[in-house]
Amino acid sequence: GAKGETPERTVTVEVGRKAAVGEGLYVRLADSKKVSVLENADLLERARERVSKFRSRDLVDLARDDVVRIEIEGEKGALRIDRSDENKDRWVLAKPMAARADPDAVSEVLRKALGVMVADFVDDHAPDLARYGLAEPRLAVTLYKAGEEAEKPKTDDEKKDQETKDEKKGEEKPRPEPVKSVVLKFGAWADLKKESVYVTLGDSKSVVGVEDDDFKALNKGLADLRDKHVMALDKDRAAEVALHVPAKLAGTDKDITYALVKADGTWMVKAEGRADAKADADAVSDLLKELADLKVLYFGEGEQADIAKGFTPAGSVRVQVEKESAASGFEIGGVGQDVPALVKNLREDWVGRINPKDLTYLRKAWLEMLDKEVLSLDPKKAARLAIAAPDRTVVFEKKDDAWTMTGPVEEAERGFFATDRLDDLKGLKAEKFLAATSDFKPYGLEQGELAVTVTLEPEKEGEKPVEKTLHLAHHKDAKIVGRVAGSDVVFEVPMSLFKNMAGEPLPKELVDLFAGDVERLDVQAGGTKVQLVKQDEKWFRCDAAGRPDVEADKSKADGVVKAAVDADAVRWAAYDAKDPAPFGLDQPAVRIAVAGKEKKATVLISAKEVDAKVAALFDETPIRYAMVEGGKRIAILAGEKVKTLLEAASTLGPEKPEPKPEKAEKKNEEQKAK
């Protein structure tokens, strides 16, 4: 018939055994009594090929969630794993011992068992299973599903209650025993290369071949499926962690002892002799993850039983989980003088060895678990900002919602210095905690190089304003350290914070000229004077009469001009200096005059070193006092531009002749003598 239609007639051909004579087969039509011989026929082989092609190759027809028990019996021993009643994703070992099962390993076994595929249909009716190594299989995997609950007979009273719809409540039915659903039996290797294995299902006589990977994935023992995690921890439900880590394991001078407690959703650090402090939520999360992921290398059983016998506790980790009456955790210890790398589970009473290299957050002291935010303030509530340095104190005060600089000079804020500095301070986070100490001298933080004080408006009328002070100083390795007044914790902060706080709040331009407009450059340093003029975009060195003479190196001349006009102050040393002498500018080391068609300026560079405490605020060298001739502000210049200006005379002066070789000089002298 046409495709999709029911055929009008079906013909069934029965194939018997091989004929007594020849190579034919006995055949007959199903509705006929006549038997014929089909000579030289490959009908049986072709039929088998066709059947094999369209047969399902799935061995197991069972849903994953229906499996409640797995039994494995083979070369590695016999074991049983049961699905937990409380959590369907959790498995527990029941035999040969009660223990936690590795969820990932069990999941892989279950996936492989349910997904075994036939590689070859060997024999549908094997007369002798021993031929295939299946009479006594070397591996049997049995999958169980839940048994059906038997209805408990009701008493006469219960029947009456049911009739009146007043049945007893709360009575639990007994849990039925699981029932066998699938039994996979693995026999001998099916080929010389050991790439496939003979398999049969239960009591079936049908033999198939499966790939060796299926056999290897299911041939597991206790060591393969036992959970090696030190503790079963639901880190999301943890409410308290108490730590006592031995110094030898932590790599510290003292044992690490502190606790973490969650209160109203916030983790707090509890350390002996200290007030509770907010913990770093990310650090706590990482610690809990490390504890949840921590595994033993091996258990103190069998050949390793001696480590359990010699275990001596030296520390512990205890975790209290929400809605659990008792804490879980483990003791930390060792044998003799060894590094304490043994753990003993508090609930399950076993000892195992861990790899100390797996520990990162467990080695951290309480100081490293503190919340990184060291200063909290609302810039909108700030009323005053004071930055005290060795040479001056810059003060800003808010008046009519606008910031005004009131010290050391009074001037309306230009730009957003006060606003930007408050933004730097709000929610300030430490990069690293260094110490908790009452002696700040080793860190230079008794007063600090900078003391930044923010005065906040009182929360309520009648209350006093609140002051928060941050002390900052340079420390070794070019790091910036800080502390908040009233706290004994020393921490590290970004270098950029220090630079911003030490910066100049008022405009820093020293020269009001554009480099491209400069047409004349005069440099005087000591007894050296150099004059240059610019013509047709070229620089010429002038003669004694001031006339253009020899062409000068354009890049060098442009470099000096740019350094002079762009020499911004890193800080004003004085805003209104009546006498430049204290800064060494009455007799400057270098005078550089730049002139254009409309503007000109002379920059004076001092030979005097800037006060060491002030110079320490800046990480650039060289550093010098400078001013514009006729001006009143004294600038502090620092960095490569200062170096360019100090060397300008030698850079732009006539090139010195190269010294003659010593031998040539002697020869000339001898010739003159002759």
PDB file of C-alpha atoms in Angstrom, residues 265-384:
ATOM      1  CA  GLY A 265      22.277  39.339  57.928  1.00  0.00           C
ATOM      2  CA  THR A 266      25.682  40.964  58.587  1.00  0.00           C
ATOM      3  CA  TRP A 267      28.827  39.012  59.432  1.00  0.00           C
ATOM      4  CA  MET A 268      30.800  40.289  62.425  1.00  0.00           C
ATOM      5  CA  VAL A 269      34.349  39.471  63.552  1.00  0.00           C
ATOM      6  CA  LYS A 270      34.752  38.496  67.198  1.00  0.00           C
ATOM      7  CA  ALA A 271      38.310  38.503  68.544  1.00  0.00           C
ATOM      8  CA  GLU A 272      39.421  38.253  72.152  1.00  0.00           C
ATOM      9  CA  GLY A 273      39.749  41.600  73.898  1.00  0.00           C
ATOM     10  CA  ARG A 274      38.237  43.570  71.012  1.00  0.00           C
ATOM     11  CA  ALA A 275      34.870  45.048  70.201  1.00  0.00           C
ATOM     12  CA  ASP A 276      32.908  43.279  67.480  1.00  0.00           C
ATOM     13  CA  ALA A 277      33.737  44.619  64.024  1.00  0.00           C
ATOM     14  CA  LYS A 278      32.058  44.246  60.665  1.00  0.00           C
ATOM     15  CA  ALA A 279      33.539  41.463  58.548  1.00  0.00           C
ATOM     16  CA  ASP A 280      34.312  41.474  54.847  1.00  0.00           C
ATOM     17  CA  ALA A 281      31.354  39.584  53.364  1.00  0.00           C
ATOM     18  CA  ASP A 282      33.404  38.392  50.377  1.00  0.00           C
ATOM     19  CA  ALA A 283      36.198  37.083  52.609  1.00  0.00           C
ATOM     20  CA  VAL A 284      33.674  35.200  54.776  1.00  0.00           C
ATOM     21  CA  SER A 285      32.065  33.735  51.660  1.00  0.00           C
ATOM     22  CA  ASP A 286      35.479  32.609  50.388  1.00  0.00           C
ATOM     23  CA  LEU A 287      36.303  31.034  53.759  1.00  0.00           C
ATOM     24  CA  LEU A 288      33.016  29.115  53.823  1.00  0.00           C
ATOM     25  CA  LYS A 289      33.573  27.951  50.250  1.00  0.00           C
ATOM     26  CA  GLU A 290      37.055  26.751  51.174  1.00  0.00           C
ATOM     27  CA  LEU A 291      35.634  24.807  54.124  1.00  0.00           C
ATOM     28  CA  ALA A 292      32.860  23.330  51.973  1.00  0.00           C
ATOM     29  CA  ASP A 293      35.356  22.303  49.262  1.00  0.00           C
ATOM     30  CA  LEU A 294      38.075  20.970  51.587  1.00  0.00           C
ATOM     31  CA  LYS A 295      38.801  17.272  51.002  1.00  0.00           C
ATOM     32  CA  VAL A 296      41.017  14.654  52.595  1.00  0.00           C
ATOM     33  CA  LEU A 297      43.730  13.001  50.546  1.00  0.00           C
ATOM     34  CA  TYR A 298      42.965   9.728  52.304  1.00  0.00           C
ATOM     35  CA  PHE A 299      41.290   8.398  55.444  1.00  0.00           C
ATOM     36  CA  GLY A 300      43.106   6.993  58.472  1.00  0.00           C
ATOM     37  CA  GLU A 301      41.890   3.468  57.778  1.00  0.00           C
ATOM     38  CA  GLY A 302      43.381   0.245  56.470  1.00  0.00           C
ATOM     39  CA  GLU A 303      47.031   0.785  55.618  1.00  0.00           C
ATOM     40  CA  GLN A 304      46.787   4.359  56.949  1.00  0.00           C
ATOM     41  CA  ALA A 305      45.215   3.413  60.287  1.00  0.00           C
ATOM     42  CA  ASP A 306      48.309   4.540  62.224  1.00  0.00           C
ATOM     43  CA  ILE A 307      47.602   8.240  61.617  1.00  0.00           C
ATOM     44  CA  ALA A 308      44.290   7.893  63.436  1.00  0.00           C
ATOM     45  CA  LYS A 309      45.939   6.187  66.403  1.00  0.00           C
ATOM     46  CA  GLY A 310      48.546   8.928  66.799  1.00  0.00           C
ATOM     47  CA  PHE A 311      46.221  11.877  66.189  1.00  0.00           C
ATOM     48  CA  THR A 312      46.760  14.720  68.688  1.00  0.00           C
ATOM     49  CA  PRO A 313      44.331  17.674  68.448  1.00  0.00           C
ATOM     50  CA  ALA A 314      45.857  21.169  68.259  1.00  0.00           C
ATOM     51  CA  GLY A 315      43.011  23.263  66.857  1.00  0.00           C
ATOM     52  CA  SER A 316      39.491  23.109  65.491  1.00  0.00           C
ATOM     53  CA  VAL A 317      36.898  24.543  63.139  1.00  0.00           C
ATOM     54  CA  ARG A 318      33.261  24.604  64.197  1.00  0.00           C
ATOM     55  CA  VAL A 319      30.384  25.801  62.047  1.00  0.00           C
ATOM     56  CA  GLN A 320      26.869  26.389  63.331  1.00  0.00           C
ATOM     57  CA  VAL A 321      24.244  26.097  60.628  1.00  0.00           C
ATOM     58  CA  GLU A 322      20.771  27.603  60.882  1.00  0.00           C
ATOM     59  CA  LYS A 323      18.077  25.244  62.197  1.00  0.00           C
ATOM     60  CA  GLU A 324      20.629  22.703  63.434  1.00  0.00           C
ATOM     61  CA  SER A 325      20.943  22.059  67.150  1.00  0.00           C
ATOM     62  CA  ALA A 326      24.644  21.172  67.207  1.00  0.00           C
ATOM     63  CA  ALA A 327      27.653  22.581  65.383  1.00  0.00           C
ATOM     64  CA  SER A 328      29.507  20.569  62.764  1.00  0.00           C
ATOM     65  CA  GLY A 329      33.193  20.780  62.014  1.00  0.00           C
ATOM     66  CA  PHE A 330      36.521  19.117  62.635  1.00  0.00           C
ATOM     67  CA  GLU A 331      39.547  19.077  64.879  1.00  0.00           C
ATOM     68  CA  ILE A 332      42.976  19.915  63.456  1.00  0.00           C
ATOM     69  CA  GLY A 333      45.965  17.963  64.655  1.00  0.00           C
ATOM     70  CA  GLY A 334      48.949  15.863  63.765  1.00  0.00           C
ATOM     71  CA  VAL A 335      51.280  13.107  64.820  1.00  0.00           C
ATOM     72  CA  GLY A 336      54.298  14.109  66.898  1.00  0.00           C
ATOM     73  CA  GLN A 337      56.103  17.215  65.646  1.00  0.00           C
ATOM     74  CA  ASP A 338      54.720  17.019  62.108  1.00  0.00           C
ATOM     75  CA  VAL A 339      52.811  19.921  60.570  1.00  0.00           C
ATOM     76  CA  PRO A 340      49.238  19.427  61.854  1.00  0.00           C
ATOM     77  CA  ALA A 341      47.691  18.364  58.549  1.00  0.00           C
ATOM     78  CA  LEU A 342      45.285  15.794  59.989  1.00  0.00           C
ATOM     79  CA  VAL A 343      41.601  16.432  60.585  1.00  0.00           C
ATOM     80  CA  LYS A 344      39.046  14.580  62.667  1.00  0.00           C
ATOM     81  CA  ASN A 345      35.381  14.978  61.797  1.00  0.00           C
ATOM     82  CA  LEU A 346      33.414  15.843  64.940  1.00  0.00           C
ATOM     83  CA  ARG A 347      30.201  14.092  63.908  1.00  0.00           C
ATOM     84  CA  GLU A 348      31.461  11.110  61.944  1.00  0.00           C
ATOM     85  CA  ASP A 349      34.499  10.285  64.095  1.00  0.00           C
ATOM     86  CA  TRP A 350      37.089   9.584  61.417  1.00  0.00           C
ATOM     87  CA  VAL A 351      40.602  10.943  60.820  1.00  0.00           C
ATOM     88  CA  GLY A 352      42.028  11.924  57.450  1.00  0.00           C
ATOM     89  CA  ARG A 353      44.943  13.816  55.959  1.00  0.00           C
ATOM     90  CA  ILE A 354      44.485  17.096  54.092  1.00  0.00           C
ATOM     91  CA  ASN A 355      46.852  18.988  51.826  1.00  0.00           C
ATOM     92  CA  PRO A 356      47.897  22.227  53.626  1.00  0.00           C
ATOM     93  CA  LYS A 357      48.305  23.863  50.208  1.00  0.00           C
ATOM     94  CA  ASP A 358      44.509  23.749  49.877  1.00  0.00           C
ATOM     95  CA  LEU A 359      44.227  26.247  52.733  1.00  0.00           C
ATOM     96  CA  THR A 360      44.190  29.952  51.953  1.00  0.00           C
ATOM     97  CA  TYR A 361      41.416  31.675  53.880  1.00  0.00           C
ATOM     98  CA  LEU A 362      41.736  29.320  56.841  1.00  0.00           C
ATOM     99  CA  ARG A 363      45.250  30.719  57.368  1.00  0.00           C
ATOM    100  CA  LYS A 364      44.066  34.329  57.538  1.00  0.00           C
ATOM    101  CA  ALA A 365      44.075  36.117  60.885  1.00  0.00           C
ATOM    102  CA  TRP A 366      41.023  38.007  62.136  1.00  0.00           C
ATOM    103  CA  LEU A 367      42.580  41.262  60.924  1.00  0.00           C
ATOM    104  CA  GLU A 368      42.400  40.068  57.323  1.00  0.00           C
ATOM    105  CA  MET A 369      38.711  39.248  57.693  1.00  0.00           C
ATOM    106  CA  LEU A 370      37.693  42.813  58.563  1.00  0.00           C
ATOM    107  CA  ASP A 371      35.472  44.786  56.242  1.00  0.00           C
ATOM    108  CA  LYS A 372      37.707  46.728  53.854  1.00  0.00           C
ATOM    109  CA  GLU A 373      35.700  49.924  54.342  1.00  0.00           C
ATOM    110  CA  VAL A 374      37.690  51.952  56.887  1.00  0.00           C
ATOM    111  CA  LEU A 375      35.982  55.327  56.606  1.00  0.00           C
ATOM    112  CA  SER A 376      32.298  55.961  56.134  1.00  0.00           C
ATOM    113  CA  LEU A 377      30.807  59.411  55.672  1.00  0.00           C
ATOM    114  CA  ASP A 378      28.133  61.244  53.721  1.00  0.00           C
ATOM    115  CA  PRO A 379      29.720  64.149  51.757  1.00  0.00           C
ATOM    116  CA  LYS A 380      26.384  65.984  51.828  1.00  0.00           C
ATOM    117  CA  LYS A 381      26.629  66.256  55.613  1.00  0.00           C
ATOM    118  CA  ALA A 382      30.223  67.549  55.607  1.00  0.00           C
ATOM    119  CA  ALA A 383      30.612  71.107  56.928  1.00  0.00           C
ATOM    120  CA  ARG A 384      34.402  71.433  57.083  1.00  0.00           C
TER     121      ARG A 384
END
